[in-house]
Amino acid sequence: MTPRRRSRPCLGRRRLLQLAGLPFVPGAMWPASTSAAATAAPALMPRVRPGDAGWPSASRWQELARQVGDAFVAVRSPLEACRRAPAADDCARLFKSLKNPYFLGDDAALTQTLGWVDAWTSQPSVHAVAARRTADIVAAVNFARENRLRPVVKGGGHSYQGTSNAADSLLIWTRRMNEVRLHDAFVAEGCEGTPPSRGVSVGAGALWSHVYDAVTSQGGGYVQGGGCMTVGVAGLVQSGGFGSFSKAFGTAAGNLLEAEVVTADGEVRIANARKNPDLFWALKGGGGGAFGIVSSLTLRVHPLPETFGAVNLTVKATSPAAFRRLIGMTLDFCAQSLVGPHWGEQLRFRGDDTLVVSMVFQGLSRGEAVAVWQPSLDTLGAAADLHVEFSPLKIVSTSAREFWSPTLVKRVLGFIASDDRPGAPRGNVFWPGDQGQAGQVLHGYGSTWLPRALLQPDRRAALGDALFAATRHWGVSLHLNKGLAGAPAEAIDAALATATNPAVLDAFALLITGAQEQPAYPGIAGHEPDVALARRRAVAIRAAMGAVRRVAAEGGAYISESDYFQADWQRAFWGDHYPRLLAVKQRVDPTGLFFAHYGVGSERWSADGFTPVES
């Protein structure tokens, strides 16, 4: 365990400024001014591309290379070779490798999702700085600002919105900044005198699989991270961040204790509850890559429950009428037994009149979990028009300390998968169910939070009707861990202090619907996306979301799992928080150096982030 280095005593920003005879401005990082000129956003400058008169010369690029050393890397997409020889064996092997999330994550030119039909296609940057230290990020940020480049930041590369890549850009790639350090008694910088807590400091490029290994498998603690083990830590925290057990431990953003971030002026800043508090708040759910580039984060570590468990079963209805009744029975059971800190993950309602239960639990023994489900199983089993299908392992539990470990039993039974490249680290593991995301091309997507009020007896039937109507177009899933209704008060209070849409506080679930195809890429014969199929599916998904929004009109959407074409995205992603987020953005990044699709402040730019749309 690494002890947290102490810094100067904390008097609090208000007290320090009062002693200096200066006014206190909450959240201020630079001297405040009340003049209109100081508060107005400055004019934006167009960014440059290769071939433009302002594009950096070879000698300028060499200067950046001298500053960062071997962190300056060439970016060449392996997909280019497939364009030239699509029938070659090497191309077939590449498309097989694209199903390995670690292969994707270890290549500067690739992203976990390869694109979204009619929205975006994954494209490599011109150059990349594969940062190993914060100074490399500083050098890259300064170079991008001084040369009017579009910088892009990538850690895990899991963005469905394509924000981890952009053609003609400079990539700041944090994947190699993956150190994980545990603290027995962490106190944020400048906050001495506050009670210490157990924490873990994580480099911006770390993946949750490696953090879980250090914190849980080796350290015997719990950190609130993502359900998908190959997601990057920094991106998840900045988007809000839900994991399988968020109903008990809150969001990843709500568990952030401190961040180190490089802002647009090239300064390295510490953000916590007392230092740069507005920036700290914005980093907790305001969206990745909008306010600066995070280099490291420290998250709260909780006591580890004794066991984690899972419930898996499928129920097939013999008719649409039976399926509508099954939806109602499921909502009744959900309202009575599943909205609380013990339960998480998914209830999936498919268009073929099937319910798929894929849930996890914590804080219960296997026997207690069985007792919760047995009445429902008995009712389902007694219905002639409902067929319950499950393996003998429908309700299982394991030591929480081994939940993310690649034990022999889990590998043999297929409960966990591993990076299959020769010499890959043992800790490169992932859930088999998440492999479908690796190399996917999205056809459509949508999400909305469902308020707990929809489970009240007088509104439950309307919700059931809406879910059934949605499945006539496309399947939908209820992610019970991605909504904090029923969570402990401390988890809700922590989320309340983040920038995440307040709709999450009273949501019993996040509804998600989407469609994708497996690895495909435009211009590679035999491997191109099925555009016609994608467009038909996109229409169906929009219709399904329309049916749901008739009962959840104000549900918003979760930024990380949302429609690329989300209407009213500012309110959908952040609700009433957006004006405050925009004010933080204008202060920390007044010239709009950092751009992301539908990110805070992006309305001032063209869709590709290169051209200002206002003077």
mmCIF file of C-alpha atoms in Angstrom, residues 97-114 154 156-157 173 421 437-440:
data_model
loop_
_atom_site.group_PDB
_atom_site.id
_atom_site.type_symbol
_atom_site.label_atom_id
_atom_site.label_comp_id
_atom_site.label_asym_id
_atom_site.label_seq_id
_atom_site.Cartn_x
_atom_site.Cartn_y
_atom_site.Cartn_z
ATOM 1 C CA SER A 97 -8.519 -10.056 -34.092
ATOM 2 C CA LEU A 98 -11.028 -7.209 -34.135
ATOM 3 C CA LYS A 99 -13.176 -9.317 -31.789
ATOM 4 C CA ASN A 100 -10.451 -9.074 -29.123
ATOM 5 C CA PRO A 101 -11.036 -5.863 -27.109
ATOM 6 C CA TYR A 102 -7.410 -5.834 -25.925
ATOM 7 C CA PHE A 103 -6.122 -5.987 -29.498
ATOM 8 C CA LEU A 104 -8.280 -2.966 -30.306
ATOM 9 C CA GLY A 105 -7.206 -1.077 -27.203
ATOM 10 C CA ASP A 106 -3.499 -1.604 -27.847
ATOM 11 C CA ASP A 107 -3.536 -0.029 -31.321
ATOM 12 C CA ALA A 108 -3.449 3.768 -31.541
ATOM 13 C CA ALA A 109 -5.377 3.672 -34.824
ATOM 14 C CA LEU A 110 -8.347 1.609 -33.643
ATOM 15 C CA THR A 111 -11.382 2.113 -31.409
ATOM 16 C CA GLN A 112 -13.593 -0.450 -29.693
ATOM 17 C CA THR A 113 -16.544 0.480 -31.938
ATOM 18 C CA LEU A 114 -15.601 0.787 -35.602
ATOM 19 C CA LYS A 154 -8.309 8.173 -26.065
ATOM 20 C CA GLY A 156 -10.083 2.780 -23.392
ATOM 21 C CA GLY A 157 -11.583 3.902 -26.717
ATOM 22 C CA TRP A 173 -3.326 8.473 -26.179
ATOM 23 C CA ARG A 421 -2.756 -13.195 -28.094
ATOM 24 C CA GLN A 437 -19.136 -4.798 -28.565
ATOM 25 C CA ALA A 438 -15.580 -5.410 -29.784
ATOM 26 C CA GLY A 439 -15.270 -4.190 -33.359
ATOM 27 C CA GLN A 440 -18.998 -3.570 -33.672
#
